[in-house]
Short mmCIF file of C-alpha atoms in Angstrom, two decimals:
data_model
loop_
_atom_site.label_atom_id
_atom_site.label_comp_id
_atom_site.label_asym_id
_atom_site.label_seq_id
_atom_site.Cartn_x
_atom_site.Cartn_y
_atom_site.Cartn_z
CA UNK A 1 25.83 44.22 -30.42
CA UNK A 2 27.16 44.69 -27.17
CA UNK A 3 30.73 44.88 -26.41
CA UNK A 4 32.82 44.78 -23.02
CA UNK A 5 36.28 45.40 -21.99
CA UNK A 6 37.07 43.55 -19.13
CA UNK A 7 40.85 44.23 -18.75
CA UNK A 8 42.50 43.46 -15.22
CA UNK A 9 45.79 44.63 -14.30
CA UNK A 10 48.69 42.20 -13.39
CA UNK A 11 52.69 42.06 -13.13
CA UNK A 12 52.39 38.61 -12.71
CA UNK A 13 54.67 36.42 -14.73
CA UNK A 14 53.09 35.28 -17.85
CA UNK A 15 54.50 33.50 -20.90
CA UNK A 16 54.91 35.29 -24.31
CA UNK A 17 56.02 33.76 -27.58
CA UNK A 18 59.31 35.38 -28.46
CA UNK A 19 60.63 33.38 -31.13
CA UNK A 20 57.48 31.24 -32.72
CA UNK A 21 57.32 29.93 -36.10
CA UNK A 22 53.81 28.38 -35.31
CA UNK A 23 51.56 27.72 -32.17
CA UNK A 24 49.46 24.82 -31.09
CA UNK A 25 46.06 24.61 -29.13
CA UNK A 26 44.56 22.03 -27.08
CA UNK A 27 41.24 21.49 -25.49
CA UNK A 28 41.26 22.34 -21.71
CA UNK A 29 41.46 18.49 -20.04
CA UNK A 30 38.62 18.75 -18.63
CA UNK A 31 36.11 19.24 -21.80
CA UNK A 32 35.05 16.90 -24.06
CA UNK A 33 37.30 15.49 -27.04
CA UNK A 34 36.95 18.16 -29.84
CA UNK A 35 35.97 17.36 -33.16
CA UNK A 36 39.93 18.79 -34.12
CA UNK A 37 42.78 20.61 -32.40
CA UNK A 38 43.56 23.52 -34.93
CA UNK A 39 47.29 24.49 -36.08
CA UNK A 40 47.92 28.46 -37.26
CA UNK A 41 51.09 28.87 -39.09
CA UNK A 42 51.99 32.27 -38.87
CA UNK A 43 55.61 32.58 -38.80
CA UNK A 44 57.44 35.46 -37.24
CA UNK A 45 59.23 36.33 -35.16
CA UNK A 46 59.60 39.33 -32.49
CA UNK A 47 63.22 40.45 -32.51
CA UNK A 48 64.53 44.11 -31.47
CA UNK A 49 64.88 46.21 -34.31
CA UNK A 50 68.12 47.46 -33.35
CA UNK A 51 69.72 43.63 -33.46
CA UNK A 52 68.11 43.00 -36.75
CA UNK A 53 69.48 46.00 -38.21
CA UNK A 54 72.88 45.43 -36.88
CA UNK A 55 72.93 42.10 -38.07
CA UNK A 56 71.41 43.76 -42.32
CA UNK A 57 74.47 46.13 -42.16
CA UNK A 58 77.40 43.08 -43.22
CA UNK A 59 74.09 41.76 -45.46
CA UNK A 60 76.35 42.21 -49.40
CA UNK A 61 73.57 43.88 -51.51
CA UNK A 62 73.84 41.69 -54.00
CA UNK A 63 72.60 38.64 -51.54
CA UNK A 64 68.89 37.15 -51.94
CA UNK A 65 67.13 37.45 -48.49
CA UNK A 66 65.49 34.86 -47.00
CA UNK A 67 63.11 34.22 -43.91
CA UNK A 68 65.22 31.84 -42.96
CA UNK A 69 68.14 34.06 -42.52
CA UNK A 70 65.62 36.87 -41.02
CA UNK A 71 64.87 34.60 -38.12
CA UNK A 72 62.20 32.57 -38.91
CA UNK A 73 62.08 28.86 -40.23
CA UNK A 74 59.25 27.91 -41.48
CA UNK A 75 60.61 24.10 -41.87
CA UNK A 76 61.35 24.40 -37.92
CA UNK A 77 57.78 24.62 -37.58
CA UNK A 78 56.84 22.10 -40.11
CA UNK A 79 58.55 19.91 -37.97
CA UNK A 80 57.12 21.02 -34.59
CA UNK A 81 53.80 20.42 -36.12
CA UNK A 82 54.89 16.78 -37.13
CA UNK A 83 55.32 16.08 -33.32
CA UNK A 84 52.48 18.06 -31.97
CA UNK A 85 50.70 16.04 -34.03
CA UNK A 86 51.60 12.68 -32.60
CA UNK A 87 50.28 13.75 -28.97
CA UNK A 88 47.01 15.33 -30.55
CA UNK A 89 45.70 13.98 -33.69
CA UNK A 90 43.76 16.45 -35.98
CA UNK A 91 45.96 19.38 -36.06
CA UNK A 92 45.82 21.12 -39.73
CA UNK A 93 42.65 23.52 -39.54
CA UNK A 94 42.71 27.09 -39.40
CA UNK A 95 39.96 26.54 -36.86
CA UNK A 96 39.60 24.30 -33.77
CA UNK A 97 35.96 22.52 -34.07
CA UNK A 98 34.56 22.13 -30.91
CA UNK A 99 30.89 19.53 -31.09
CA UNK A 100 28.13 21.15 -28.88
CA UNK A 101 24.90 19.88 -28.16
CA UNK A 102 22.57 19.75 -30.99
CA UNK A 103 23.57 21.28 -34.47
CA UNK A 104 26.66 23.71 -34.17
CA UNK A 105 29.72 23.27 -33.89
CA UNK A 106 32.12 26.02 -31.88
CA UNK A 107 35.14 27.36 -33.98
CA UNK A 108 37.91 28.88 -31.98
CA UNK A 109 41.11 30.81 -33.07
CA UNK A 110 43.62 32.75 -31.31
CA UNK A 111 47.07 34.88 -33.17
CA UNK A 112 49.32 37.76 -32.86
CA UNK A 113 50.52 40.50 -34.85
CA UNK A 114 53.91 39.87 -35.07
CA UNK A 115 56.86 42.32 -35.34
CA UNK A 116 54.58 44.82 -37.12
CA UNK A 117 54.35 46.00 -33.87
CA UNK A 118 57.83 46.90 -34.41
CA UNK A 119 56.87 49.29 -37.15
CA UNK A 120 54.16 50.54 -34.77
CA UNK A 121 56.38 51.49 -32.11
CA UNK A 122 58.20 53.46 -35.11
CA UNK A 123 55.40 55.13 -37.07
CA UNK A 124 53.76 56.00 -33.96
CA UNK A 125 50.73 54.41 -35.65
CA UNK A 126 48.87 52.54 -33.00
CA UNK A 127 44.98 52.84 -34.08
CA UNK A 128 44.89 50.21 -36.05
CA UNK A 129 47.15 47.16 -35.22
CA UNK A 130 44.06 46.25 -32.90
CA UNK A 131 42.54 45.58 -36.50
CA UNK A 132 44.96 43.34 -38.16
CA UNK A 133 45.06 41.74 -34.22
CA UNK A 134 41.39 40.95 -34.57
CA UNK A 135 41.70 40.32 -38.40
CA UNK A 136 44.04 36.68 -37.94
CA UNK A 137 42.15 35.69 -36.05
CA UNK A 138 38.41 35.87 -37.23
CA UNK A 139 39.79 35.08 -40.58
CA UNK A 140 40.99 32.21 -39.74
CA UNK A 141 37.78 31.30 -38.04
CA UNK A 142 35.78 32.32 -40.95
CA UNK A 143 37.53 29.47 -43.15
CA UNK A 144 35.42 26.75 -41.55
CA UNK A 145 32.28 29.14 -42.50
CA UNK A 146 32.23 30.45 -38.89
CA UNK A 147 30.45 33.57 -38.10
CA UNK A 148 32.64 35.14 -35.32
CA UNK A 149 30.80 35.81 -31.88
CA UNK A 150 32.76 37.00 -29.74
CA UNK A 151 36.61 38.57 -29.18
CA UNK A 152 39.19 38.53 -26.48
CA UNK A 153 42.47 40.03 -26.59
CA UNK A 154 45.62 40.46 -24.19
CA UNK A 155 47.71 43.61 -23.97
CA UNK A 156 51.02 43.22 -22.53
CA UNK A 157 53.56 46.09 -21.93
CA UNK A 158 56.54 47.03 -19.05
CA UNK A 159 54.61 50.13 -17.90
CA UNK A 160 51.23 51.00 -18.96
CA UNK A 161 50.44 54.44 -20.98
CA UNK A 162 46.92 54.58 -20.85
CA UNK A 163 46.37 57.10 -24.26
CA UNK A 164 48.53 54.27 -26.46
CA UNK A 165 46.78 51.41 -24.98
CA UNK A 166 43.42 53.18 -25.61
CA UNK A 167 44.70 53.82 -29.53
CA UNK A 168 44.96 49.96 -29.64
CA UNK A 169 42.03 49.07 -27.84
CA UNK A 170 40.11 51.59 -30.24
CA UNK A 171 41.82 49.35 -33.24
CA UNK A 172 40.20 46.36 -31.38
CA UNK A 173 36.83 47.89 -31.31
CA UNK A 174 37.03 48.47 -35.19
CA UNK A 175 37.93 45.49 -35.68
CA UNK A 176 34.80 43.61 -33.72
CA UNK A 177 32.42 46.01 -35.39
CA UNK A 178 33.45 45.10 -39.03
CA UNK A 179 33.29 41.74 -38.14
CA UNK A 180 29.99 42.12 -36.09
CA UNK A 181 31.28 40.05 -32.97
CA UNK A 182 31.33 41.48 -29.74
CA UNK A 183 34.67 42.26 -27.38
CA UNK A 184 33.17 40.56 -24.48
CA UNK A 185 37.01 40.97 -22.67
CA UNK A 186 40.64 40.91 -22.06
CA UNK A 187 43.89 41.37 -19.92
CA UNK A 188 46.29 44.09 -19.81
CA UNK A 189 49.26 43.34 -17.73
CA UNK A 190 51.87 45.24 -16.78
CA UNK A 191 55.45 43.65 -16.39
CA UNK A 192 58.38 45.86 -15.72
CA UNK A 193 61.22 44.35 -17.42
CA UNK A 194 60.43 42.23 -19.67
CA UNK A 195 59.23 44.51 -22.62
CA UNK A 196 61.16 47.52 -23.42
CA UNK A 197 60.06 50.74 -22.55
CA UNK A 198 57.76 51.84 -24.50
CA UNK A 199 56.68 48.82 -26.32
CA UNK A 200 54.18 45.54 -26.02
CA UNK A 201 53.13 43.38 -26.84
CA UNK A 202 49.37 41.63 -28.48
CA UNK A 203 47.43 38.45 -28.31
CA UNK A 204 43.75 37.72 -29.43
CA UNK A 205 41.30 35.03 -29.37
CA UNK A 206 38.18 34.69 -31.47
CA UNK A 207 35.37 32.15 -30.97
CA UNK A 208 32.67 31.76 -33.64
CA UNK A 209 29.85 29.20 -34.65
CA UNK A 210 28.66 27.22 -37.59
CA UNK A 211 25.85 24.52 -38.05
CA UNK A 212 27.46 20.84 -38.25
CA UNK A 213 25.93 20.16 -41.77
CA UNK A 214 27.77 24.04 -43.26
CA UNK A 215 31.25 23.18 -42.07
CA UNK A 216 33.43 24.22 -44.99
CA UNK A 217 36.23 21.78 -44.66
CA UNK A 218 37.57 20.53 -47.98
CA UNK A 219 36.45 17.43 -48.30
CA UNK A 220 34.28 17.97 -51.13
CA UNK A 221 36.94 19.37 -53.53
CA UNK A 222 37.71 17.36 -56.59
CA UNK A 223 40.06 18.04 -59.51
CA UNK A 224 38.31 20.68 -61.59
CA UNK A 225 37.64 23.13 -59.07
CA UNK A 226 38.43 26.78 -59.25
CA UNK A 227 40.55 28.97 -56.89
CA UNK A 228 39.49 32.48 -56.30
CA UNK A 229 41.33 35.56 -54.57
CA UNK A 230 40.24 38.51 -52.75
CA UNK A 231 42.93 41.30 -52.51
CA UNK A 232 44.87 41.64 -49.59
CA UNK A 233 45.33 45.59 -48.66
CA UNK A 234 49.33 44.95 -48.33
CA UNK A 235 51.38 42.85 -46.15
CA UNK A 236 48.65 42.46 -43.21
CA UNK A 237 50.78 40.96 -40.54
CA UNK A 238 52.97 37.77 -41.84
CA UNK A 239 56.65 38.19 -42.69
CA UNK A 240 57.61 41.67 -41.06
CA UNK A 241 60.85 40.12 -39.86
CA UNK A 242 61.62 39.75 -43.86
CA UNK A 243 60.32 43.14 -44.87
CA UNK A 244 62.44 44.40 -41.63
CA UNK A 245 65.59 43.21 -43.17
CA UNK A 246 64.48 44.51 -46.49
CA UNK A 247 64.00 47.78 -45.24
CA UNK A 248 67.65 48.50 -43.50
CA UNK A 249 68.99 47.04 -46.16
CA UNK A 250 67.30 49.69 -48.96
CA UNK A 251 68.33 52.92 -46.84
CA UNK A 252 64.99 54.06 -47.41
CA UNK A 253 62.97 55.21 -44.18
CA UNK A 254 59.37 54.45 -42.97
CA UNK A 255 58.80 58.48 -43.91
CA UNK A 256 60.19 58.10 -47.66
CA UNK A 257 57.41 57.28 -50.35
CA UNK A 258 56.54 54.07 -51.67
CA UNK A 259 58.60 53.73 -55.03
CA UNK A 260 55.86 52.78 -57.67
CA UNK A 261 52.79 53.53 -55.26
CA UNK A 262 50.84 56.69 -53.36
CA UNK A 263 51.77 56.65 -50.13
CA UNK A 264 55.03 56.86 -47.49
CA UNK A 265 56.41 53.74 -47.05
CA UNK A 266 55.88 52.94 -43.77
CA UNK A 267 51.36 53.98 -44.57
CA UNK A 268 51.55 51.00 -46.81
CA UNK A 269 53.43 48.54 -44.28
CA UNK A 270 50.94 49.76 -41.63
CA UNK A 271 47.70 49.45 -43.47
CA UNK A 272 45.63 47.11 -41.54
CA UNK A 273 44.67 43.29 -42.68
CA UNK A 274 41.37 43.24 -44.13
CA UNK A 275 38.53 41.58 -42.41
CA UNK A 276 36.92 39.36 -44.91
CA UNK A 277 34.18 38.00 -43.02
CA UNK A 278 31.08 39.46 -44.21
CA UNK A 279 32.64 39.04 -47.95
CA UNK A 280 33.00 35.79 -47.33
CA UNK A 281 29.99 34.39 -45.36
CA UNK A 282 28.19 36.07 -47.78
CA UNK A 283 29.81 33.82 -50.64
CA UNK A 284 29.42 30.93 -48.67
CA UNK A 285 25.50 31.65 -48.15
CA UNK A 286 25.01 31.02 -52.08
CA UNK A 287 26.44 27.89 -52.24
CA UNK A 288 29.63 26.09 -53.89
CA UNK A 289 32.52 26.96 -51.58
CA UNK A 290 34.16 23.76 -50.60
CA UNK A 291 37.36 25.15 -48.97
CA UNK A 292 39.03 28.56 -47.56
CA UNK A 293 42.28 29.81 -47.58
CA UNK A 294 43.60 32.62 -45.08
CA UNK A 295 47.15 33.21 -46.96
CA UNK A 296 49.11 33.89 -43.71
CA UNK A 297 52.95 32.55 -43.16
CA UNK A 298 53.48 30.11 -45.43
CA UNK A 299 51.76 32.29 -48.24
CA UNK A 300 50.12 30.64 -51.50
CA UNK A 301 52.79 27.53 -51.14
CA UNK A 302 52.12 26.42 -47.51
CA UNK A 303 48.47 27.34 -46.87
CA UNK A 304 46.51 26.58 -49.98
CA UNK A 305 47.54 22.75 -49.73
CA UNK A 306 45.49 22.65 -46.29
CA UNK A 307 42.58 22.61 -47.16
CA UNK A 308 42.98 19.61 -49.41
CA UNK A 309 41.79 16.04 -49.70
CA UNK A 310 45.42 14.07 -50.20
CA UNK A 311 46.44 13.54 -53.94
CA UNK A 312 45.07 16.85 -54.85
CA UNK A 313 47.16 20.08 -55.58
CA UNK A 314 46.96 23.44 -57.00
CA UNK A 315 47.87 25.60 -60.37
CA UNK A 316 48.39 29.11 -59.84
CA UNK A 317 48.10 31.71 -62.44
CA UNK A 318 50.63 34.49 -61.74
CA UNK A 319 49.52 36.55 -64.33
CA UNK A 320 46.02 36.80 -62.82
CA UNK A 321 45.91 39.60 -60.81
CA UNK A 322 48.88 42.62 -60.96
CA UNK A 323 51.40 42.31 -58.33
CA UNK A 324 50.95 45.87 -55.66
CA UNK A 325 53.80 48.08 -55.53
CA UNK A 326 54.40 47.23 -52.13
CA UNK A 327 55.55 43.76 -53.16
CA UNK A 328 57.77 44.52 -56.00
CA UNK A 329 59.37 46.74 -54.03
CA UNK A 330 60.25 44.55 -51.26
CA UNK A 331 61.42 41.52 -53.58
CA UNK A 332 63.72 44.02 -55.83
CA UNK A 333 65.12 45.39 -52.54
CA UNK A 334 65.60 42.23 -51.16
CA UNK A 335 66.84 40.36 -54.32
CA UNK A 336 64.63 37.97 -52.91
CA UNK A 337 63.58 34.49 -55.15
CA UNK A 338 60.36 34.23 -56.31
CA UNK A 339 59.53 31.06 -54.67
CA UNK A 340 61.14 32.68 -51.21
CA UNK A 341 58.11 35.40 -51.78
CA UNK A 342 55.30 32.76 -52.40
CA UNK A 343 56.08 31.27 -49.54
CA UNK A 344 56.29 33.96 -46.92
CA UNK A 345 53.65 36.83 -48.70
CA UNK A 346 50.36 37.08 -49.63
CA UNK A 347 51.27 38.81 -52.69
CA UNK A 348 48.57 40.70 -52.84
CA UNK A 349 46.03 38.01 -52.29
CA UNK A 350 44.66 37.76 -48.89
CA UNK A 351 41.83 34.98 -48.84
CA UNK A 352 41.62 32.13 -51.36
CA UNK A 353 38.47 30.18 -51.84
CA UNK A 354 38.09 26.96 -53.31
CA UNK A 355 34.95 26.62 -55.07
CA UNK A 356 32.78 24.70 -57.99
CA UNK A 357 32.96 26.13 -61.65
CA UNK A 358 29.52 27.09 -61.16
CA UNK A 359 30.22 29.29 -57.82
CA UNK A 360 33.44 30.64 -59.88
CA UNK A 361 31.11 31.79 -62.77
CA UNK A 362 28.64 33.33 -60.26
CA UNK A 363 31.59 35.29 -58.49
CA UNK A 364 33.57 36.44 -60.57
CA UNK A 365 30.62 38.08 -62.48
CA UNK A 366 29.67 39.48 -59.45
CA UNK A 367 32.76 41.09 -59.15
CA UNK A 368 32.65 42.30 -62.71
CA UNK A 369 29.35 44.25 -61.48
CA UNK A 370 31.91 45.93 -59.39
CA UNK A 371 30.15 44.32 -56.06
CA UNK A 372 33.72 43.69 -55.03
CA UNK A 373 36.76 42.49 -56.10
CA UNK A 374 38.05 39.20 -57.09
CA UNK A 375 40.15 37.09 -59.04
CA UNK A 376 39.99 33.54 -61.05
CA UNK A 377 43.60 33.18 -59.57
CA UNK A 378 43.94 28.69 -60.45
CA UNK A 379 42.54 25.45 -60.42
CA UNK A 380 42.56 22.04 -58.09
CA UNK A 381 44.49 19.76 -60.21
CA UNK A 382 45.52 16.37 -59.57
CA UNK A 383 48.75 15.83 -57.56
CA UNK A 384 50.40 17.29 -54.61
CA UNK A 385 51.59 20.87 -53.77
CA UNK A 386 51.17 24.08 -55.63
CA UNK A 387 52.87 24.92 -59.11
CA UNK A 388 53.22 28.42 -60.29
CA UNK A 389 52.17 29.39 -64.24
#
């Protein structure tokens, strides 16, 4: 596998999503019509630490926290999507299809990291957030039974330190390899004044492939159909603006340990998003997976109803797999309402497939061989949404 940097150096002005709930893609004008215009919700936000923890000291500890009230509204984007979707039909997918010649299809995706970065810049842990960079997006991809080709990312910061952009970049790197694509380039650009010294900012595009007649895209799934989990290593990088607010609010610091787990608090909010690819292609190649899951922002509530037919919904067993440390601790902290944490975590479940009774039998023994691990965590039942047990 061969793998190229390409970065060029720029202060030219570019645009940079401060303030995004979601973010929309279209086909360059000049291509042909693709076979679907993808739609990522990943809800976050990138705020300065210093206003958001201002703003958590008048928080009453006795208050539930919200995303909402951290900055991000998820219903804002809801509602951005609604329109987007008016001027380009087809926008739902993790994945933008795009029809070449012959039997493939291309499957594009592109993502952040969020205000994780934050808690970068304040762990001084910067060799792996080029992981859970190339992790949203290839898993994403991956949903449509994409095998990732090839990576680009953008690095963006006021004044460039070489030795901290080379600790990302080395992230980046990991990231390709245990997804076996290749970083064929990027851009690092420096632009005084608009980040804060010391800081930047992350962007990163993945582009994969799939034969027309192994799309995984939901249409297949019928009432009867079991959902299965794989584990999520913590957060990953959705709803760090929430666990932000959490965290100045439980006067506990990034160095302090994890109540309930093994490591410092701030190891556990930096471990890196698992890559699920070769997990998951290697499902797929046995047959019976009808639809795929990445649990980003919008957690179990928003996501899993995506890859859907309409009049179909979900059942989710809560007492399927034991909620990590990490998330007890941030909803006790945070007084936050269960539904408020099914709807902006993973809870501990980072991928959620949607596959035949059969395929569920077949898996789950699997993972009872200790080949990896994974969890019967509902069923496809009929009706709309997704209803907690």
């Amino acid at each position: 596998m061969e793998s190229r940097i390409l970065h060029s150096s720029s202060s030219s002005c570019c645009y940079s999503s401060l303030d995004t709930v979601n973010r929309y893609r279209f086909p360059s004008v000049s291509s042909p019509k693709p076979l679907s215009v993808s739609f990522t919700q990943t809800a976050r936000t990138r705020t300065k630490v210093s206003r958001v923890l201002s703003m958590s000291k008048k928080d009453d500890a006795t208050d539930s926290l919200t995303y909402k009230a951290s900055g991000v509204d998820i219903d804002a984007g809801t509602e951005l999507v609604k329109r987007i979707a008016k001027m380009a039909p087809g926008i739902g997918g993790f994945g933008g299809l795009f029809p070449l010649a012959g039997d493939d299809y291309l499957v594009a995706g592109t993502d952040g990291v969020g205000t994780k970065l934050k808690l970068a810049f304040e762990t001084g842990i910067h060799d792996t957030i080029g992981i859970d960079l190339v992790a949203m997006s290839v898993n994403d991809i991956v949903t449509s039974g994409a095998k990732p080709l090839f990576f680009l990312d953008y690095f963006a910061t006021s004044r460039l330190d070489v030795d901290l952009a080379e600790k990302v970049i080395k992230g980046i790197v990991e990231g390709c390899r245990q997804s076996e694509c290749a970083l064929l380039g990027g851009e690092t650009a420096e632009m005084p004044g608009f980040y804060a010294e010391g800081e930047y900012d992350l962007s990163g595009f993945a582009v994969g492939i799939v034969k027309k007649n192994a799309v995984i895209n939901g249409k297949n799934i019928v009432a009867g159909d079991v959902l299965i989990g794989l584990p999520s290593s913590g957060v990953h990088s959705n709803g760090f603006s929430l666990v932000r607010r959490v965290l100045a609010r439980s006067n506990l610091s990034l160095n302090d340990a994890l109540p309930g787990g093994s490591t410092t608090l701030g190891e556990a909010l930096m471990a890196p998003t698992v890559i699920y690819v070769k997990q998951v292609l290697d499902i797929i190649s046995r047959g019976g997976v009808k639809g795929i899951a990445h649990i980003t922002g919008g957690g179990f509530t928003d996501n899993i109803p995506r890859v859907f037919p309409d009049g179909l919904g979900a059942v989710i067993h809560t007492d399927a797999w034991e909620l990590p440390p990490l998330f007890k601790w941030i909803q006790q902290s945070g007084r936050i309402e269960d539904s408020e944490m099914r709807r902006t975590f993973n809870l501990g479940i980072g991928m959620v497939m949607v596959v035949s009774p059969e395929a569920a039998s077949r898996i789950l023994q699997e993972a009872k061989n200790g080949d990896y691990v994974a969890y019967r965590v509902g069923e496809v039942i009929n009706g709309e949404g997704v209803s907690y047990q």
